[in-house]
Amino acid sequence: MYTTSEKVWWVKEHIAGLSYRGVCDSFHDTFPNRPKPNCSTVMRCLKRFEATGNVQYERKLAPPRHRQVPESDLVILAGVHANPTSSTTEMAQLTGFSQSTVWRKLNKYGYKCFEPNPISQELHPNDRENRLQFATKALELVDMYADFVRNIVFTDESSFSLHHGPDRQTTRIWSQTNPRHIYPSHSQYPRKLNLWAGILNRTLLGPIVIDGTLTGQRYLTLLENEIGDRVVAAAGEDELWYMHDGCPAHDYGPARDFLRNAFPRKVIGTYEEPLAWPARSPDLNPLEFFLWRHVSSTVYRYGPYSTINNLRAKMNESCASITCAQLEAAQAEFIRRLGYCVLAEGGHFGHHL
């Protein structure tokens, strides 16, 4: 009935020395068009202000009602907590409810189904320590030399086949009738491309086609006739580091001698000093976590291919579309992954990215 500003006016008049009755009379004289308040109304308002500092009446909220969880829901929730990796089928068999009931109850309480992150490779007993040492030393060099990562020639090899069949576990075709779709999953005469590629700062080196399976002698031939010239042309006068992983062909003696002569104490490879590449670490190689994924996602979007030349042309087109910004981002991601590797103490860290 009375506004907040009117009640505040009552408080001011009372503080000025008027009694409850005086406040009522003064309000009626000042606001003749408003109804005259009762003394009890003014008194309750002023008492409320003295006790709470508020002229408005605050309604007390009813205590929240505790919803009782049905016993059937508790059985399902207890089963989920006991074994969170169980399927809904297994949970239905365990609890005695139907699978649809299990689904409905889990959705009711906000449960969602999450797929575990696959790891790249299983680590052997000494791999964690080696990965931690590599990441720690590499980060120290990053802090010491601003151009350290930009002066690394990251390299890797990969294979691409003509027919890249879909994953039967995840690929589905939605249709009202069975389309009877088929795809060639195997061939008596497999056809594939073996490629080498490298990343140096803002330059993509390659890809270079490897004739047949990569062996130590073929790797040495590539270094002498193909890779070396491309690296020199891209490097200019910069002093570079050369990185390659623990592929058996990379440990071929003459190939290692060639690299050690070309990059004195700046080869990042198996058992090399001062920076040894840790085994089973594709998650640290920019070509693994960026280049080959990018090429695969763009090339096989339009496959399968009828000839090797068609596949090679599409791969060259995909590599040519990679920008300098993407290469710089891949190198920044390498530094970021070094930090995660240290935080994981050399263990897997992909699920934290």
Coordinates of C-alpha atoms in Angstrom, one line a residue:
M1 CA 0.0 0.0 0.0
Y2 CA 2.8 2.4 0.9
T3 CA 5.9 2.8 -1.2
T4 CA 9.4 2.4 -0.1
S5 CA 10.1 6.1 -0.5
E6 CA 7.1 6.9 1.8
K7 CA 8.3 4.5 4.5
V8 CA 11.8 6.1 4.3
W9 CA 10.0 9.5 4.8
W10 CA 8.5 8.1 8.0
V11 CA 11.9 7.1 9.2
K12 CA 13.4 10.6 8.6
E13 CA 10.5 12.3 10.4
H14 CA 10.8 10.0 13.4
I15 CA 14.6 10.6 13.5
A16 CA 13.8 14.3 13.4
G17 CA 11.9 13.9 16.7
L18 CA 8.3 13.2 15.9
S19 CA 6.4 10.5 17.7
Y20 CA 4.5 7.7 15.9
R21 CA 1.3 9.8 16.1
G22 CA 3.2 12.9 14.9
V23 CA 4.6 11.0 11.9
C24 CA 1.0 9.9 11.0
D25 CA -0.3 13.5 11.3
S26 CA 2.7 15.0 9.4
F27 CA 2.3 12.5 6.6
H28 CA -1.4 13.3 6.2
D29 CA -0.7 17.1 6.1
T30 CA 2.2 16.7 3.6
F31 CA 0.4 14.1 1.3
P32 CA -3.3 14.9 1.6
N33 CA -4.1 12.7 -1.4
R34 CA -2.6 9.6 0.3
P35 CA -4.4 7.6 3.0
K36 CA -3.3 8.4 6.5
P37 CA -1.4 5.5 8.0
N38 CA -2.2 4.0 11.4
C39 CA 0.1 4.4 14.3
S40 CA 0.6 0.6 14.4
T41 CA 1.7 0.5 10.8
V42 CA 4.2 3.3 11.3
M43 CA 5.5 1.6 14.5
R44 CA 6.0 -1.8 12.8
C45 CA 7.9 -0.1 10.0
L46 CA 10.2 1.8 12.3
K47 CA 10.8 -1.2 14.5
R48 CA 11.7 -3.3 11.5
F49 CA 14.1 -0.6 10.3
E50 CA 15.8 -0.5 13.7
A51 CA 16.2 -4.3 13.7
T52 CA 17.2 -4.9 10.1
G53 CA 18.0 -1.6 8.5
N54 CA 15.3 -2.3 5.9
V55 CA 11.9 -0.7 5.7
Q56 CA 10.4 -3.4 3.6
Y57 CA 9.0 -6.6 4.9
E58 CA 11.1 -9.6 4.0
R59 CA 9.2 -12.8 3.4
K60 CA 10.7 -15.9 4.9
L61 CA 11.5 -18.5 2.2
A62 CA 10.3 -21.9 2.9
P63 CA 13.1 -24.4 3.4
P64 CA 14.0 -26.4 0.3
R65 CA 12.2 -29.6 -0.1
H66 CA 14.5 -32.6 -0.3
R67 CA 13.6 -34.8 -3.2
Q68 CA 13.8 -38.4 -2.2
V69 CA 15.6 -40.5 -4.8
P70 CA 13.6 -43.6 -5.7
E71 CA 15.2 -46.9 -4.7
S72 CA 15.3 -48.1 -8.3
D73 CA 17.4 -45.0 -9.2
L74 CA 19.7 -45.7 -6.3
V75 CA 20.4 -49.2 -7.5
I76 CA 21.4 -47.9 -11.0
L77 CA 23.5 -45.0 -9.6
A78 CA 25.3 -47.4 -7.2
G79 CA 26.1 -49.7 -10.1
V80 CA 27.5 -46.8 -12.2
H81 CA 29.7 -45.7 -9.3
A82 CA 30.9 -49.2 -8.7
N83 CA 31.9 -49.8 -12.4
P84 CA 31.8 -46.6 -14.5
T85 CA 33.1 -48.4 -17.6
S86 CA 30.2 -50.8 -17.8
S87 CA 28.0 -50.6 -20.9
T88 CA 24.2 -50.0 -20.6
T89 CA 23.7 -53.7 -21.5
E90 CA 25.9 -54.9 -18.7
M91 CA 24.3 -52.4 -16.3
A92 CA 20.9 -53.7 -17.2
Q93 CA 22.0 -57.3 -16.6
L94 CA 23.6 -56.3 -13.3
T95 CA 20.6 -54.3 -11.9
G96 CA 17.8 -56.3 -13.4
F97 CA 16.3 -53.3 -15.3
S98 CA 15.8 -52.9 -19.0
Q99 CA 18.5 -51.2 -21.0
S100 CA 16.1 -48.4 -21.9
T101 CA 15.4 -47.8 -18.2
V102 CA 19.1 -47.6 -17.5
W103 CA 19.5 -45.0 -20.3
R104 CA 16.6 -43.0 -19.0
K105 CA 17.8 -42.9 -15.4
L106 CA 21.4 -42.0 -16.4
N107 CA 20.1 -39.2 -18.5
K108 CA 17.8 -38.0 -15.7
Y109 CA 20.8 -37.5 -13.4
G110 CA 23.0 -35.8 -16.0
Y111 CA 25.3 -38.8 -16.8
K112 CA 26.9 -38.7 -20.3
C113 CA 28.9 -41.2 -22.2
F114 CA 32.5 -40.2 -22.8
E115 CA 34.9 -42.0 -25.1
P116 CA 38.4 -42.6 -23.7
N117 CA 41.3 -40.9 -25.5
P118 CA 43.4 -43.4 -27.4
I119 CA 47.2 -43.2 -26.8
S120 CA 49.6 -43.0 -29.7
Q121 CA 52.0 -45.8 -28.5
E122 CA 52.4 -47.9 -25.4
L123 CA 55.4 -46.7 -23.4
H124 CA 58.2 -49.1 -22.3
P125 CA 59.6 -49.0 -18.8
N126 CA 62.4 -46.5 -19.6
D127 CA 60.5 -44.3 -22.0
R128 CA 59.0 -42.0 -19.4
E129 CA 62.4 -41.0 -18.1
N130 CA 63.8 -40.5 -21.6
R131 CA 60.8 -38.4 -22.6
L132 CA 61.1 -36.3 -19.5
Q133 CA 64.8 -35.7 -20.0
F134 CA 64.3 -34.7 -23.7
A135 CA 61.4 -32.3 -22.9
T136 CA 63.4 -30.7 -20.0
K137 CA 66.5 -30.2 -22.1
A138 CA 64.5 -28.9 -25.1
L139 CA 62.7 -26.4 -22.9
E140 CA 66.1 -25.2 -21.5
L141 CA 67.3 -24.6 -25.0
V142 CA 64.1 -22.8 -25.9
D143 CA 64.8 -20.4 -23.0
M144 CA 68.5 -20.0 -23.9
Y145 CA 68.0 -19.5 -27.7
A146 CA 65.0 -17.6 -29.0
D147 CA 65.4 -19.2 -32.5
F148 CA 66.0 -22.7 -31.3
V149 CA 62.7 -24.3 -32.5
R150 CA 62.8 -22.2 -35.7
N151 CA 66.2 -23.7 -36.5
I152 CA 65.1 -27.4 -36.1
V153 CA 64.5 -29.5 -39.2
F154 CA 61.7 -31.7 -38.1
T155 CA 61.5 -34.8 -40.3
D156 CA 59.4 -38.0 -40.6
E157 CA 58.2 -40.6 -43.1
S158 CA 54.7 -41.9 -43.7
S159 CA 52.8 -44.2 -46.1
F160 CA 49.5 -43.5 -48.0
S161 CA 47.6 -46.1 -49.9
L162 CA 45.3 -45.8 -52.8
H163 CA 42.3 -47.3 -50.9
H164 CA 41.7 -45.8 -47.5
G165 CA 38.8 -47.9 -46.2
P166 CA 36.5 -46.6 -43.6
D167 CA 36.6 -47.8 -40.0
R168 CA 34.0 -50.5 -39.7
Q169 CA 33.6 -49.8 -36.0
T170 CA 32.5 -46.2 -36.4
T171 CA 31.4 -45.7 -40.1
R172 CA 27.6 -45.9 -40.6
I173 CA 25.3 -45.1 -43.6
W174 CA 21.9 -43.8 -42.6
S175 CA 19.2 -44.9 -45.1
Q176 CA 15.6 -46.1 -45.0
T177 CA 16.7 -49.2 -47.0
N178 CA 20.0 -51.1 -47.0
P179 CA 22.1 -49.4 -49.8
R180 CA 24.3 -52.5 -49.9
H181 CA 27.4 -50.3 -50.0
I182 CA 30.7 -52.0 -50.4
Y183 CA 34.3 -50.8 -50.4
P184 CA 37.7 -52.5 -51.2
S185 CA 39.4 -53.2 -47.9
H186 CA 42.3 -55.3 -49.2
S187 CA 44.1 -55.9 -52.5
Q188 CA 46.3 -58.7 -53.8
Y189 CA 48.6 -56.0 -55.1
P190 CA 48.7 -53.2 -52.5
R191 CA 49.6 -49.8 -53.9
K192 CA 50.9 -47.1 -51.7
L193 CA 53.2 -44.1 -51.5
N194 CA 56.1 -43.8 -49.0
L195 CA 56.9 -40.2 -48.3
W196 CA 59.5 -38.2 -46.5
A197 CA 58.8 -34.6 -45.4
G198 CA 60.3 -32.0 -43.2
I199 CA 59.4 -28.7 -41.5
L200 CA 61.9 -25.9 -41.1
N201 CA 60.5 -22.7 -39.7
R202 CA 58.0 -21.4 -42.2
T203 CA 59.1 -23.8 -45.0
L204 CA 57.7 -27.3 -45.8
L205 CA 60.3 -29.5 -47.2
G206 CA 59.0 -32.1 -49.6
P207 CA 57.2 -34.3 -49.7
I208 CA 59.7 -36.6 -51.3
V209 CA 58.7 -40.0 -52.7
I210 CA 60.7 -42.9 -51.3
D211 CA 61.2 -45.7 -53.9
G212 CA 60.1 -48.8 -52.1
T213 CA 60.5 -49.5 -48.4
L214 CA 62.8 -47.2 -46.5
T215 CA 66.1 -48.9 -45.8
G216 CA 69.3 -47.5 -44.4
Q217 CA 71.0 -47.3 -47.8
R218 CA 67.9 -45.6 -49.3
Y219 CA 67.8 -43.1 -46.5
L220 CA 71.5 -42.3 -47.0
T221 CA 70.8 -41.8 -50.7
L222 CA 67.9 -39.5 -49.9
L223 CA 70.1 -37.5 -47.5
E224 CA 72.9 -37.1 -50.2
N225 CA 70.8 -36.4 -53.2
E226 CA 67.4 -34.9 -52.1
I227 CA 67.1 -33.9 -48.5
G228 CA 70.5 -32.2 -48.0
D229 CA 70.0 -29.8 -51.0
R230 CA 66.5 -28.9 -49.8
V231 CA 67.7 -28.2 -46.3
V232 CA 70.6 -26.1 -47.4
A233 CA 68.4 -24.1 -49.8
A234 CA 65.9 -23.4 -47.0
A235 CA 68.4 -22.7 -44.2
G236 CA 70.6 -20.0 -45.8
E237 CA 73.3 -19.2 -43.3
D238 CA 71.5 -20.4 -40.2
E239 CA 73.0 -23.1 -38.1
L240 CA 70.4 -25.9 -37.9
W241 CA 69.4 -28.9 -35.8
Y242 CA 68.3 -32.0 -37.7
M243 CA 65.6 -34.2 -36.0
H244 CA 64.6 -37.7 -37.0
D245 CA 63.0 -40.4 -34.9
G246 CA 64.1 -44.0 -34.0
C247 CA 63.2 -45.6 -37.3
P248 CA 65.6 -48.5 -37.9
A249 CA 66.7 -47.0 -41.2
H250 CA 67.8 -43.8 -39.4
D251 CA 70.3 -45.8 -37.3
Y252 CA 72.2 -46.9 -40.4
G253 CA 75.8 -46.2 -39.6
P254 CA 76.8 -44.2 -42.8
A255 CA 73.6 -42.2 -42.6
R256 CA 74.3 -41.2 -39.0
D257 CA 77.9 -40.3 -40.0
F258 CA 76.6 -38.1 -42.9
L259 CA 74.3 -36.2 -40.5
R260 CA 76.9 -35.8 -37.8
N261 CA 79.3 -34.3 -40.3
A262 CA 76.6 -32.0 -41.7
F263 CA 75.2 -31.0 -38.3
P264 CA 78.0 -31.3 -35.8
R265 CA 76.5 -32.0 -32.3
K266 CA 73.2 -30.8 -33.6
V267 CA 71.5 -34.1 -34.6
I268 CA 68.4 -35.0 -32.6
G269 CA 68.1 -38.7 -32.9
T270 CA 68.5 -42.0 -31.1
Y271 CA 71.4 -41.9 -28.6
E272 CA 72.6 -38.6 -30.0
E273 CA 74.1 -35.9 -27.8
P274 CA 73.3 -33.4 -26.4
L275 CA 69.6 -34.0 -27.3
A276 CA 68.5 -37.6 -27.8
W277 CA 65.0 -38.2 -29.4
P278 CA 63.0 -40.4 -27.1
A279 CA 61.5 -43.6 -28.5
R280 CA 57.8 -44.0 -29.1
S281 CA 57.1 -40.3 -29.1
P282 CA 55.0 -39.4 -32.2
D283 CA 53.0 -37.0 -29.9
L284 CA 56.1 -34.7 -29.9
N285 CA 56.8 -34.7 -33.6
P286 CA 55.0 -31.8 -35.5
L287 CA 54.8 -34.0 -38.7
E288 CA 52.9 -36.6 -36.7
F289 CA 50.5 -34.5 -34.9
F290 CA 50.0 -31.9 -37.6
L291 CA 51.3 -32.6 -41.2
W292 CA 50.3 -36.2 -41.8
R293 CA 46.9 -35.7 -40.1
H294 CA 46.3 -32.6 -42.3
V295 CA 47.3 -34.4 -45.5
S296 CA 45.3 -37.5 -44.6
S297 CA 42.1 -35.6 -43.8
T298 CA 42.2 -33.6 -47.1
V299 CA 43.5 -36.4 -49.4
Y300 CA 41.1 -39.2 -48.4
R301 CA 38.2 -36.8 -48.5
Y302 CA 38.1 -37.4 -52.2
G303 CA 39.4 -40.9 -52.5
P304 CA 39.8 -43.7 -53.3
Y305 CA 42.2 -43.1 -56.2
S306 CA 42.6 -45.2 -59.3
T307 CA 46.3 -44.6 -59.8
I308 CA 49.4 -43.6 -57.8
N309 CA 49.8 -40.5 -59.9
N310 CA 46.4 -39.3 -58.9
L311 CA 47.1 -39.9 -55.3
R312 CA 50.5 -38.1 -55.6
A313 CA 48.9 -35.1 -57.3
K314 CA 46.3 -34.7 -54.6
M315 CA 49.0 -35.0 -51.9
N316 CA 51.1 -32.4 -53.5
E317 CA 48.1 -30.1 -53.7
S318 CA 47.3 -30.7 -50.0
C319 CA 50.9 -29.9 -49.0
A320 CA 50.9 -26.8 -51.2
S321 CA 47.8 -25.5 -49.4
I322 CA 49.6 -25.4 -46.0
T323 CA 50.3 -21.8 -44.9
C324 CA 53.2 -20.3 -43.1
A325 CA 50.9 -19.5 -40.2
Q326 CA 50.0 -23.2 -39.9
L327 CA 53.7 -24.2 -39.8
E328 CA 54.4 -21.6 -37.1
A329 CA 51.4 -22.8 -35.1
A330 CA 52.8 -26.4 -35.3
Q331 CA 56.1 -25.3 -33.9
A332 CA 54.4 -23.4 -31.1
E333 CA 52.4 -26.5 -30.4
F334 CA 55.7 -28.5 -30.2
I335 CA 56.8 -26.2 -27.3
R336 CA 53.4 -26.5 -25.6
R337 CA 53.6 -30.3 -25.8
L338 CA 57.1 -30.2 -24.2
G339 CA 55.5 -28.4 -21.3
Y340 CA 52.7 -31.0 -21.0
C341 CA 55.3 -33.8 -21.2
V342 CA 57.2 -32.4 -18.3
L343 CA 54.0 -32.0 -16.3
A344 CA 53.1 -35.6 -17.0
E345 CA 56.6 -36.6 -15.9
G346 CA 57.3 -38.2 -19.3
G347 CA 54.0 -40.0 -19.5
H348 CA 51.1 -39.6 -22.0
F349 CA 49.6 -36.2 -22.1
G350 CA 47.3 -36.1 -25.1
H351 CA 44.2 -36.3 -23.0
H352 CA 45.1 -33.0 -21.3
L353 CA 45.4 -31.1 -24.6

